[in-house]
XYZ file of N, CA, C and O in Angstrom:
772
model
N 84.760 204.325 299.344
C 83.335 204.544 299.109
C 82.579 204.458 300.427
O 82.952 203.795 301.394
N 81.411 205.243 300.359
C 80.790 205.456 301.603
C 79.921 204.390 301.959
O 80.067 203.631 301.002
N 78.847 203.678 302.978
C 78.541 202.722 303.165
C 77.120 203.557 303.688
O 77.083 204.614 304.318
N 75.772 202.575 303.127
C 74.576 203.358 302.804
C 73.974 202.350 304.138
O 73.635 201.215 303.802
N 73.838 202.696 305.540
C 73.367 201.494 306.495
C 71.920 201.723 306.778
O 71.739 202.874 307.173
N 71.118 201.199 306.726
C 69.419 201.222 307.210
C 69.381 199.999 308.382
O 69.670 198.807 308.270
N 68.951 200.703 309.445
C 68.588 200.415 310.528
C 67.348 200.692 311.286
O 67.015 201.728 311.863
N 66.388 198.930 311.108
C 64.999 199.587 311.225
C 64.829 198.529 312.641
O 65.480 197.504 312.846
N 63.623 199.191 313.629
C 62.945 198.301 314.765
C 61.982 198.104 314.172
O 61.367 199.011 313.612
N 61.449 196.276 314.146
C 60.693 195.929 313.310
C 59.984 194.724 314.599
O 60.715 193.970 315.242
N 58.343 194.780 314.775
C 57.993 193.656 315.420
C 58.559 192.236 314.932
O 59.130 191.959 313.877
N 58.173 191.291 316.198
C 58.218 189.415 315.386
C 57.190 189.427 314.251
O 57.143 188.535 313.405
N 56.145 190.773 314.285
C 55.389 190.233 312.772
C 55.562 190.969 311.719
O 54.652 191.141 310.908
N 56.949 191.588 311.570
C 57.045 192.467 310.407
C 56.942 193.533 310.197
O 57.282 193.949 309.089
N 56.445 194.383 311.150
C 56.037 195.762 311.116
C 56.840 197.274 311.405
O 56.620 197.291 312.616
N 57.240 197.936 311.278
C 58.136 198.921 311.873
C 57.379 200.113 312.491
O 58.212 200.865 312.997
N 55.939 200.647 312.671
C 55.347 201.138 313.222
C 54.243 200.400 312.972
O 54.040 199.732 311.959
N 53.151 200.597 314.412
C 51.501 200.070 314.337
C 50.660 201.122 313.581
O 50.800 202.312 313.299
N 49.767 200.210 313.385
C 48.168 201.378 313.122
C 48.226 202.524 312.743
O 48.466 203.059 313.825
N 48.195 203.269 312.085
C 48.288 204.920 312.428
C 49.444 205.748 312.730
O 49.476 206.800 313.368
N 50.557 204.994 312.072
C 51.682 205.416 312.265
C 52.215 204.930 313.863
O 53.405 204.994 314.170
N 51.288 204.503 314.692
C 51.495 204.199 316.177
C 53.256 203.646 316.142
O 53.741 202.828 315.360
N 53.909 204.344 317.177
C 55.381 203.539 317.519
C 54.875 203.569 318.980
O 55.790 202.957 319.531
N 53.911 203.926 320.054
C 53.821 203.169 321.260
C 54.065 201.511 320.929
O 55.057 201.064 321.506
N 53.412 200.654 320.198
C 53.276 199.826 319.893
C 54.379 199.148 319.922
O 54.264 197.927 320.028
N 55.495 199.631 319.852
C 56.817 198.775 318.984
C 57.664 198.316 320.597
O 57.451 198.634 321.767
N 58.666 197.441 319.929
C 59.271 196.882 321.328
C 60.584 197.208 321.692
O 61.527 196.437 321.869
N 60.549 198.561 321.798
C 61.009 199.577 322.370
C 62.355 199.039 322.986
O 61.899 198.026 323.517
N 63.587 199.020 323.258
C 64.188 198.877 324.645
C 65.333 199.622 324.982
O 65.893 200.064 323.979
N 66.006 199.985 326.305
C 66.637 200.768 326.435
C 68.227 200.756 325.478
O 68.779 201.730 324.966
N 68.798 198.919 325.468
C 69.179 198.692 323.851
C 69.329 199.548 323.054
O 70.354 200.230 323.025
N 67.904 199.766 321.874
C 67.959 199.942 320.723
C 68.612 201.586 320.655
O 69.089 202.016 319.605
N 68.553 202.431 321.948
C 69.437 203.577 321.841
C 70.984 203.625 322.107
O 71.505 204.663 321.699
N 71.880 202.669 322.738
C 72.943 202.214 322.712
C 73.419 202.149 321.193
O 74.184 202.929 320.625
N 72.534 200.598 320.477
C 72.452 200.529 319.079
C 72.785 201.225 318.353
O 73.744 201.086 317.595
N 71.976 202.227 318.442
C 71.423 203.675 317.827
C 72.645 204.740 317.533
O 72.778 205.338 316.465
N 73.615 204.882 318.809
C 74.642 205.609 318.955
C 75.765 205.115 318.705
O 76.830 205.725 318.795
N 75.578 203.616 318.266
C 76.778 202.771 317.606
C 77.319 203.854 316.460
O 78.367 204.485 316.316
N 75.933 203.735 315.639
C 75.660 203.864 314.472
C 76.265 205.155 314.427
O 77.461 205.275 314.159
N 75.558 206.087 314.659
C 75.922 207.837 314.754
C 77.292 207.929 314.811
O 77.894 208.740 314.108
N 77.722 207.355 315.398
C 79.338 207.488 315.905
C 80.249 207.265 314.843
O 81.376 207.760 314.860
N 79.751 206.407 313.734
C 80.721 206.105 313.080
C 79.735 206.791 311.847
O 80.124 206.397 310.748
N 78.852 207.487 311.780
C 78.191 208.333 310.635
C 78.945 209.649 309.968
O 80.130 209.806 310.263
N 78.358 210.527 309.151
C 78.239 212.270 309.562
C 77.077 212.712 308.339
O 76.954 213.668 307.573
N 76.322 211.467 308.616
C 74.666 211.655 307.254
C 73.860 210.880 308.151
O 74.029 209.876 308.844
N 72.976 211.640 307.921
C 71.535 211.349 308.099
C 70.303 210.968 306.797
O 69.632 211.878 306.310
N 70.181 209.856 306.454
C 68.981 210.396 305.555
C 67.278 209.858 306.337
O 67.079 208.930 307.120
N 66.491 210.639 305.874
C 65.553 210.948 306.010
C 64.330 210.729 305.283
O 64.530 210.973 304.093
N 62.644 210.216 305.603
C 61.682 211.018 304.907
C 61.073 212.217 305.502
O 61.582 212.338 306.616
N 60.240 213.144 305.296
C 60.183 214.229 306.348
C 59.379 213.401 307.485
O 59.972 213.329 308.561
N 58.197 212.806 307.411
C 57.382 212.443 308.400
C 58.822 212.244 310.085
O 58.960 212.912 311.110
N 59.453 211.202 309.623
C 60.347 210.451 310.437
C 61.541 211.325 310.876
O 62.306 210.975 311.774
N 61.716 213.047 309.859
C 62.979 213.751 310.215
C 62.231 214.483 311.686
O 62.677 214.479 312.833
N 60.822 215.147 311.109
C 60.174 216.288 312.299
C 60.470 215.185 313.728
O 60.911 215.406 314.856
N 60.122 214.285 313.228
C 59.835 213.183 314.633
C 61.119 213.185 315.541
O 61.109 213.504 316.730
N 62.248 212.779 314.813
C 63.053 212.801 315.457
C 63.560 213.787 315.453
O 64.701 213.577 315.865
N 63.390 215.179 315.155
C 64.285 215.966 315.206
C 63.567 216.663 316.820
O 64.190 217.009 317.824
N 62.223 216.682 316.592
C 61.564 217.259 318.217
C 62.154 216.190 319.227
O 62.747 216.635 320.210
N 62.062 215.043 319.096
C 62.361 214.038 320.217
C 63.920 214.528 320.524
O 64.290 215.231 321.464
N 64.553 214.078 319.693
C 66.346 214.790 320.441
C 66.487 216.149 320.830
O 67.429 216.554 321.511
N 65.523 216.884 320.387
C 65.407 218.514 320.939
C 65.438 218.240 322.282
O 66.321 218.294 323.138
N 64.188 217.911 322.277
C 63.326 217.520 323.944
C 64.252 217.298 324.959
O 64.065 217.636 326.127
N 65.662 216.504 324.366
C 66.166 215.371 325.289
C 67.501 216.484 325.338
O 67.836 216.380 326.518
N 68.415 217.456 324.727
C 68.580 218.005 324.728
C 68.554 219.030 325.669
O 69.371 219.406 326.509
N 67.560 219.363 325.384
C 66.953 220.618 326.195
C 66.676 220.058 327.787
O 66.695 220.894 328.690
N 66.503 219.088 328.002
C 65.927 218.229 329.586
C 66.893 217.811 330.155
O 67.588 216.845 329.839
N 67.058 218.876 331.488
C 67.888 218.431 332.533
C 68.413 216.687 333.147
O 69.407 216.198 333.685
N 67.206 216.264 332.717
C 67.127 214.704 333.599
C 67.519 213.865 332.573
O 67.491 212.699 332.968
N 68.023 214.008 330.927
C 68.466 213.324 330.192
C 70.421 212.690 330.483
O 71.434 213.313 330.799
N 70.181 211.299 330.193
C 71.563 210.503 330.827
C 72.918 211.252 329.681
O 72.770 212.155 328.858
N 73.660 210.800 329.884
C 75.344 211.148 328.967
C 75.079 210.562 327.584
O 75.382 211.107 326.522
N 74.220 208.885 327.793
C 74.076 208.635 326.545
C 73.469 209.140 325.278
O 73.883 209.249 324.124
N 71.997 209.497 326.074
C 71.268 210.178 325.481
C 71.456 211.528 325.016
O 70.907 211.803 323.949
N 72.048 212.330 325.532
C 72.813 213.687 325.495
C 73.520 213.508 324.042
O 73.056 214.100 323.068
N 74.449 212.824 323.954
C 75.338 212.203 323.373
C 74.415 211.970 321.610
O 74.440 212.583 320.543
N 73.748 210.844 322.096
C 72.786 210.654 320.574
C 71.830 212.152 320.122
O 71.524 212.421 318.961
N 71.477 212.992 321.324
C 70.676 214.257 320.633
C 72.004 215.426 320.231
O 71.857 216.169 319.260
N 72.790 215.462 320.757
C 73.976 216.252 320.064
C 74.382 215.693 318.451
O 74.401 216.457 317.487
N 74.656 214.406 318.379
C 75.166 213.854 316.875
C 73.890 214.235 316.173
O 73.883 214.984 315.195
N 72.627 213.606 316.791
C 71.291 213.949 315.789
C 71.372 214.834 315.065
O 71.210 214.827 313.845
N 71.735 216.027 316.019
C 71.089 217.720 315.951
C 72.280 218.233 315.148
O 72.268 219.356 314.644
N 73.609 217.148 315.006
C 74.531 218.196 314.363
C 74.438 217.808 312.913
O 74.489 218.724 312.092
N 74.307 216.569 312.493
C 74.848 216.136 311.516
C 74.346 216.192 310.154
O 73.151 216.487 310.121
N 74.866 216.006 309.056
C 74.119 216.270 308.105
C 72.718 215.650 307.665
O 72.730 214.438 307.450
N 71.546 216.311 307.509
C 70.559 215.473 306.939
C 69.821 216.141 305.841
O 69.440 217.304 305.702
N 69.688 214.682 304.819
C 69.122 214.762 303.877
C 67.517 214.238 304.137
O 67.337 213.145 304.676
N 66.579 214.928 303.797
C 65.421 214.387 303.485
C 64.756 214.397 302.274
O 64.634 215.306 301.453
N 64.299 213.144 302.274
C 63.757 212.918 300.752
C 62.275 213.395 300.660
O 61.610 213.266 301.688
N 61.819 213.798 299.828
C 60.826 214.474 300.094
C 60.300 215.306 299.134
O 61.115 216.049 298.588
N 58.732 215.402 298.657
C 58.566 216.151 297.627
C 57.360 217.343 298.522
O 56.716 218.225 297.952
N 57.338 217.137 299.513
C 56.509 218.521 299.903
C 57.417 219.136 301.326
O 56.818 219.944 302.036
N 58.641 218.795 301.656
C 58.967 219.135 302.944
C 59.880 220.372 302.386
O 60.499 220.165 301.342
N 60.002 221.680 303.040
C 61.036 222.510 302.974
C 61.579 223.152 304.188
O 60.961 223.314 305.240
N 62.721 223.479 303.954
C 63.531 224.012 304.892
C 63.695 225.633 304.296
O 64.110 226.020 303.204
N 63.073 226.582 305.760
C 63.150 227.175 305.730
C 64.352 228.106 306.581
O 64.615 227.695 307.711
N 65.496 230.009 305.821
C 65.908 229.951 306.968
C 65.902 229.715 307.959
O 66.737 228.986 308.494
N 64.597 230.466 308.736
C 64.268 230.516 309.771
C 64.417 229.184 310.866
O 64.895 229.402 311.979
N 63.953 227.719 310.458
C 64.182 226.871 311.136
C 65.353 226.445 311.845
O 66.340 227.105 311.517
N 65.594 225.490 312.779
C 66.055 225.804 313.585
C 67.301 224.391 313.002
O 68.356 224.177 313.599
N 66.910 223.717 311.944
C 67.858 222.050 311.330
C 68.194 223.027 309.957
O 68.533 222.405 308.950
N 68.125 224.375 309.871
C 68.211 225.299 308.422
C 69.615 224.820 308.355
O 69.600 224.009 307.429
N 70.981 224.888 308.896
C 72.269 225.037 308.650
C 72.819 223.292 308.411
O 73.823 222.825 307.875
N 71.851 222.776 308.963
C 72.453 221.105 308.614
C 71.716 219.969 307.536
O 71.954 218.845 307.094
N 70.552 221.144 307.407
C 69.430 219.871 306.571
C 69.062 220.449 305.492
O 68.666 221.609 305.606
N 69.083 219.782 304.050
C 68.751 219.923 302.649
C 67.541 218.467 302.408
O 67.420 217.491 303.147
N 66.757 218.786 301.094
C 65.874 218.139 300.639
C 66.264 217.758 299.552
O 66.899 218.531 298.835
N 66.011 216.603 299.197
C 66.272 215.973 297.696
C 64.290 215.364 297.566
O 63.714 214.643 298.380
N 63.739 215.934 296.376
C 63.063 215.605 295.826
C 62.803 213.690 295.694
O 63.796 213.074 295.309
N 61.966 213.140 295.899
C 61.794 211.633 295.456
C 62.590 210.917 294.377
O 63.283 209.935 294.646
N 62.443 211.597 292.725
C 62.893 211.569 291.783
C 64.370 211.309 291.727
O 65.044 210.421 291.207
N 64.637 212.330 292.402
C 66.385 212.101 292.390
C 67.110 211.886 293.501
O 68.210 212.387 293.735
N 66.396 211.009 294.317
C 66.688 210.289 295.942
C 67.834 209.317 295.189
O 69.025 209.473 295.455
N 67.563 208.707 294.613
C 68.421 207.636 294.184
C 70.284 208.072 293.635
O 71.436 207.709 293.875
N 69.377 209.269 292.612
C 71.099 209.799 291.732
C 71.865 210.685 292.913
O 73.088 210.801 292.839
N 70.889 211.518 294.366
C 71.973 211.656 295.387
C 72.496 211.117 295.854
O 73.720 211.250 295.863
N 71.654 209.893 296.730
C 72.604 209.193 297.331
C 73.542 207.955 296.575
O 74.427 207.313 297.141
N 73.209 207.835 295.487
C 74.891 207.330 294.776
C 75.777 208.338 294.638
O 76.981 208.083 294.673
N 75.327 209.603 294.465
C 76.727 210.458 294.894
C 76.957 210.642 295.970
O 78.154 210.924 296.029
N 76.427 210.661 297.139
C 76.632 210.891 298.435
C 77.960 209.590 298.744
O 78.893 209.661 299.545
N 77.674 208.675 297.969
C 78.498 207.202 298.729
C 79.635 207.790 297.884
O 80.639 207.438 298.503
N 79.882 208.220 297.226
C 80.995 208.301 296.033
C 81.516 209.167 296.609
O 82.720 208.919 296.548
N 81.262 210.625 297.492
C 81.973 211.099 297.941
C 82.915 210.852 299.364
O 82.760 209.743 299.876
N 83.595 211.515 299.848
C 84.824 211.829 300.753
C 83.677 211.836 302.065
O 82.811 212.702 302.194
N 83.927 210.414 303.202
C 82.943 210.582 304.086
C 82.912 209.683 304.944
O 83.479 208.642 304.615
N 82.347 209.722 306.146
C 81.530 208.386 306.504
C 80.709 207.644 306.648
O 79.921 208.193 305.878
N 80.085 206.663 307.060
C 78.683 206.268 307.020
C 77.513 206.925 306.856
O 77.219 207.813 307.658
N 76.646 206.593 305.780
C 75.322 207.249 305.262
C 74.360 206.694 306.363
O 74.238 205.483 306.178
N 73.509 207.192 307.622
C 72.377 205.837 308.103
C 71.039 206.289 307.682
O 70.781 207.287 307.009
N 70.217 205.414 308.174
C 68.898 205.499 308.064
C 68.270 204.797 309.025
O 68.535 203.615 309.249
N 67.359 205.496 309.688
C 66.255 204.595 310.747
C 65.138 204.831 310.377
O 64.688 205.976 310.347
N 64.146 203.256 309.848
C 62.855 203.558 309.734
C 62.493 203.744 308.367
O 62.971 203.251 307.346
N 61.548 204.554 308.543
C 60.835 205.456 307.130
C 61.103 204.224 305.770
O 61.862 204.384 304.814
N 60.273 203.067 306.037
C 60.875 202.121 304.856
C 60.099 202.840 303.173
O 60.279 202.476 302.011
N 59.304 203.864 303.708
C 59.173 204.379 301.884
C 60.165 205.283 301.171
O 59.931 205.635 300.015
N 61.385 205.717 301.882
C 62.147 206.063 301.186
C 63.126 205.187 301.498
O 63.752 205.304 300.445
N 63.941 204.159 302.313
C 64.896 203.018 302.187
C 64.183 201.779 301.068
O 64.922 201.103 300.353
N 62.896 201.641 301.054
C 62.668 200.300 299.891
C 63.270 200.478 298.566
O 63.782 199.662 297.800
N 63.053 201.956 298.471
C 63.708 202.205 296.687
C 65.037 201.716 296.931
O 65.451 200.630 296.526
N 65.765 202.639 297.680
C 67.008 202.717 297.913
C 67.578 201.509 297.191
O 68.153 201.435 296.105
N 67.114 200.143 298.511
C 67.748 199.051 298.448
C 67.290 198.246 296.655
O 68.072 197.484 296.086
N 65.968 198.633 296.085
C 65.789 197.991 294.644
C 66.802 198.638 293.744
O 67.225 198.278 292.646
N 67.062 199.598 294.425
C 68.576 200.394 293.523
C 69.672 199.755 293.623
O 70.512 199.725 292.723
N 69.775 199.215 294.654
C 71.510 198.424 295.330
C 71.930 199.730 295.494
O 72.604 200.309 294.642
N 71.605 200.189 296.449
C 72.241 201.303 297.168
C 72.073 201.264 298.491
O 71.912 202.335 299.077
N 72.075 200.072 299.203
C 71.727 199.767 300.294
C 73.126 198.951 301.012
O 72.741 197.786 300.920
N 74.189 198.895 301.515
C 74.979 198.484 301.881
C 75.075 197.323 303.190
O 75.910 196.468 303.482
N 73.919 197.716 303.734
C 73.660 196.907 305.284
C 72.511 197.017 305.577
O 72.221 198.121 306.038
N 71.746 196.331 305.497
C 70.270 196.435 306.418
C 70.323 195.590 307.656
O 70.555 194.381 307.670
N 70.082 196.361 308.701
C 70.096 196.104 310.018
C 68.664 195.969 310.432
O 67.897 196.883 310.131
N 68.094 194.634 311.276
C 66.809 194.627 311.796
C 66.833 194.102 312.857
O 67.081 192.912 313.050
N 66.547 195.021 313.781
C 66.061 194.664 314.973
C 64.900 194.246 315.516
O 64.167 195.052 316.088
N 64.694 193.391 315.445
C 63.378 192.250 315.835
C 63.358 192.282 317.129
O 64.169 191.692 317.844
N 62.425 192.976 317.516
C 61.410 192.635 318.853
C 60.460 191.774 319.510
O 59.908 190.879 318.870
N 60.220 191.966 320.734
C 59.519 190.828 321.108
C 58.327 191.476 321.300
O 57.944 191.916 322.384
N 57.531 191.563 319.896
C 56.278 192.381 319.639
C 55.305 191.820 319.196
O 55.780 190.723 319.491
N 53.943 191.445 318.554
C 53.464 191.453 317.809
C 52.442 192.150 317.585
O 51.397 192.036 318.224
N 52.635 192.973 316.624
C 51.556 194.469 316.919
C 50.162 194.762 316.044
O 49.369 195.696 315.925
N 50.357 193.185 315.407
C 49.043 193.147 314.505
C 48.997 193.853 313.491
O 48.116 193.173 312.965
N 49.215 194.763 312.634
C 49.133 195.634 311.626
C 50.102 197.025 311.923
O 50.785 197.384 312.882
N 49.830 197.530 310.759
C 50.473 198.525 310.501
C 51.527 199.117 309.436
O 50.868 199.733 308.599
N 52.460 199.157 309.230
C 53.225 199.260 308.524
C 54.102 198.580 308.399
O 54.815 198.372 309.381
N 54.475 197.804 306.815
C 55.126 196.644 306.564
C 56.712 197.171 306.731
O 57.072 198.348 306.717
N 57.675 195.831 306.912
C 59.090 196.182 306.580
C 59.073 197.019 305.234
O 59.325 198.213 305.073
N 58.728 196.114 304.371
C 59.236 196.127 302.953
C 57.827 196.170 302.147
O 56.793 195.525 302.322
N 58.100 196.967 301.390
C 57.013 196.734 300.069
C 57.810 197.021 298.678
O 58.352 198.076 298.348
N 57.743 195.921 298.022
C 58.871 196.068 296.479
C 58.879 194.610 295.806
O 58.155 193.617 295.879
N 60.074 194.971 295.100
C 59.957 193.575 294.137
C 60.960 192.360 295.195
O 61.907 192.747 295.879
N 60.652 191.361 295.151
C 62.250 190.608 295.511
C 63.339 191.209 295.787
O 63.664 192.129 295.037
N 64.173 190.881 296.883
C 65.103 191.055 296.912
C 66.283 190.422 297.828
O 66.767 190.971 298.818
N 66.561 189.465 297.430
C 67.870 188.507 298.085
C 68.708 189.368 299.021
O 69.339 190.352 298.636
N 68.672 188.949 300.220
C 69.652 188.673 301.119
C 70.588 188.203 301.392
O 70.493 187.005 301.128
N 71.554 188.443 301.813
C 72.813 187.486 302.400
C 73.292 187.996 304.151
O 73.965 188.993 304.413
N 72.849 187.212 304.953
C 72.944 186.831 306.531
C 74.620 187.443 306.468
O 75.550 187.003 305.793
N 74.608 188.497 307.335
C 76.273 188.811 307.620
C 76.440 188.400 308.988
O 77.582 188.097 309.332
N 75.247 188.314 310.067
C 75.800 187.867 311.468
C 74.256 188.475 311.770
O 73.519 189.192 311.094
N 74.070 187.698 313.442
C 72.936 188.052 314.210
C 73.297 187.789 315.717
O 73.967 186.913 316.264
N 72.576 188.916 316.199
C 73.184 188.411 317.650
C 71.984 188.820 318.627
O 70.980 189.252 318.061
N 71.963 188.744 319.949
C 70.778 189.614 320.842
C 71.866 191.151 321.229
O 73.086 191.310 321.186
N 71.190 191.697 321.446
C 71.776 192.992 322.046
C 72.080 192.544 323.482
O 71.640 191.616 324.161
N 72.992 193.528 323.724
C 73.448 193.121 325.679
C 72.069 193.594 326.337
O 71.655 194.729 326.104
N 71.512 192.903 326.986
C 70.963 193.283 327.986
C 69.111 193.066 327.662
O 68.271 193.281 328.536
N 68.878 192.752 326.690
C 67.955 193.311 325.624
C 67.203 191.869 325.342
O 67.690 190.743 325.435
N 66.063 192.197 325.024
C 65.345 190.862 323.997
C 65.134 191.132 322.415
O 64.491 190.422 321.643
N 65.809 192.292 322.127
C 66.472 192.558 320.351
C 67.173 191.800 319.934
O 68.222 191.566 320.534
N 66.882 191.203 318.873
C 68.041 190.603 317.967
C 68.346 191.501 316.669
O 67.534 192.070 315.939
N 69.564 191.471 316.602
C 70.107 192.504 315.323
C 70.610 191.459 314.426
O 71.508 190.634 314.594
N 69.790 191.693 313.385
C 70.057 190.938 312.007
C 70.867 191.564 311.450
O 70.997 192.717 311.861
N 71.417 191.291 310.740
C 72.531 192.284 309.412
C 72.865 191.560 308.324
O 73.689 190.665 308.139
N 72.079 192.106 307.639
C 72.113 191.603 305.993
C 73.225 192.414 304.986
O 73.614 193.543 305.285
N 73.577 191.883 304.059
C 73.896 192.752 302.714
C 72.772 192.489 301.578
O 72.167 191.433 301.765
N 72.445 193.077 300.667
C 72.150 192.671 299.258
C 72.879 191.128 298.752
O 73.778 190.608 299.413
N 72.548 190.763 297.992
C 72.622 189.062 297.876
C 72.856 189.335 296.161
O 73.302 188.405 295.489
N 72.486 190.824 295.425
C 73.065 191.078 294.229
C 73.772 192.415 293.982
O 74.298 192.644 292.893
């Protein structure tokens, strides 16, 4: 069975973007893209909400396309740009013409949940997710959440957008560590039911 991982950068006060969607705000470090390419590496899914797919899908373009981008980075906009992504989503479409047309499908809100329990059920590897906690909160009230990863920064960004918004939901601590080099700490939880 496939393993459903959400991996969010979250300030010391809870937040995963500031104000206005703001991610200047967040505590950024060269880290959390190392992290980042852990992850990818051992993926071949992407899921998505649209806001958070356009975002990253221009940013790894960019980096891509730019001479002055390192091996690593190269590296994370190639897996980005290849791999499968799902976005959840009730107004986003993929059109031929676009340029993520051959790797990216939409699943409606409604039935975010009954895909990705088939997605884990099928022949694969790691499902991830970065961010976008309005389509990972369901997820995890589903128990379809396998690992939540939080990277806690040395932020406090005053408002903005919460980790979590939902009912309860128990944790169980699998390990925490700082990142090399970094003032991130990576939490890693499972579900606790």
């Amino acid at each position: 069975m496939r393993r459903l991982i959400v991996s969010v950068l979250v300030s010391a006060d809870g937040f995963f973007e500031g104000p206005e969607h703001d991610l200047a705000v967040m505590p950024f470090e060269d880290a959390f893209n190392d992290h980042n390419l852990d992850l990818l590496r051992n993926a071949d899914t992407i899921v998505y909400g649209s806001r958070w797919f356009r975002l990253n899908w221009d940013t790894w373009s960019a980096v891509a396309e730019s001479d002055d981008s390192g091996a690593r980075d190269r590296e994370i906009a190639e897996r980005v740009l290849a791999l499968e992504a799902v976005i959840v989503s009730d107004s986003f479409a993929v059109r031929p013409e676009d340029p993520w047309a051959a790797t990216t499908r939409v699943v409606p809100r409604a039935e975010a949940t009954a895909e990705i329990a088939r997605l884990k059920q099928a022949e694969g590897r790691d499902i991830i997710m970065f961010g976008s906690s309005t389509t990972w909160n369901p997820l995890l009230a589903h128990g379809l959440v396998d690992e939540l990863i939080l990277l806690v920064g040395p932020a406090l960004v005053g408002g903005g957008s919460p980790l979590y918004r939902g009912a309860p939901a128990p944790l169980l601590l699998r390990g925490a560590r700082v990142l090399p080099g970094s003032q991130l700490v990576a939490i890693t939880y499972t579900p606790a039911s």
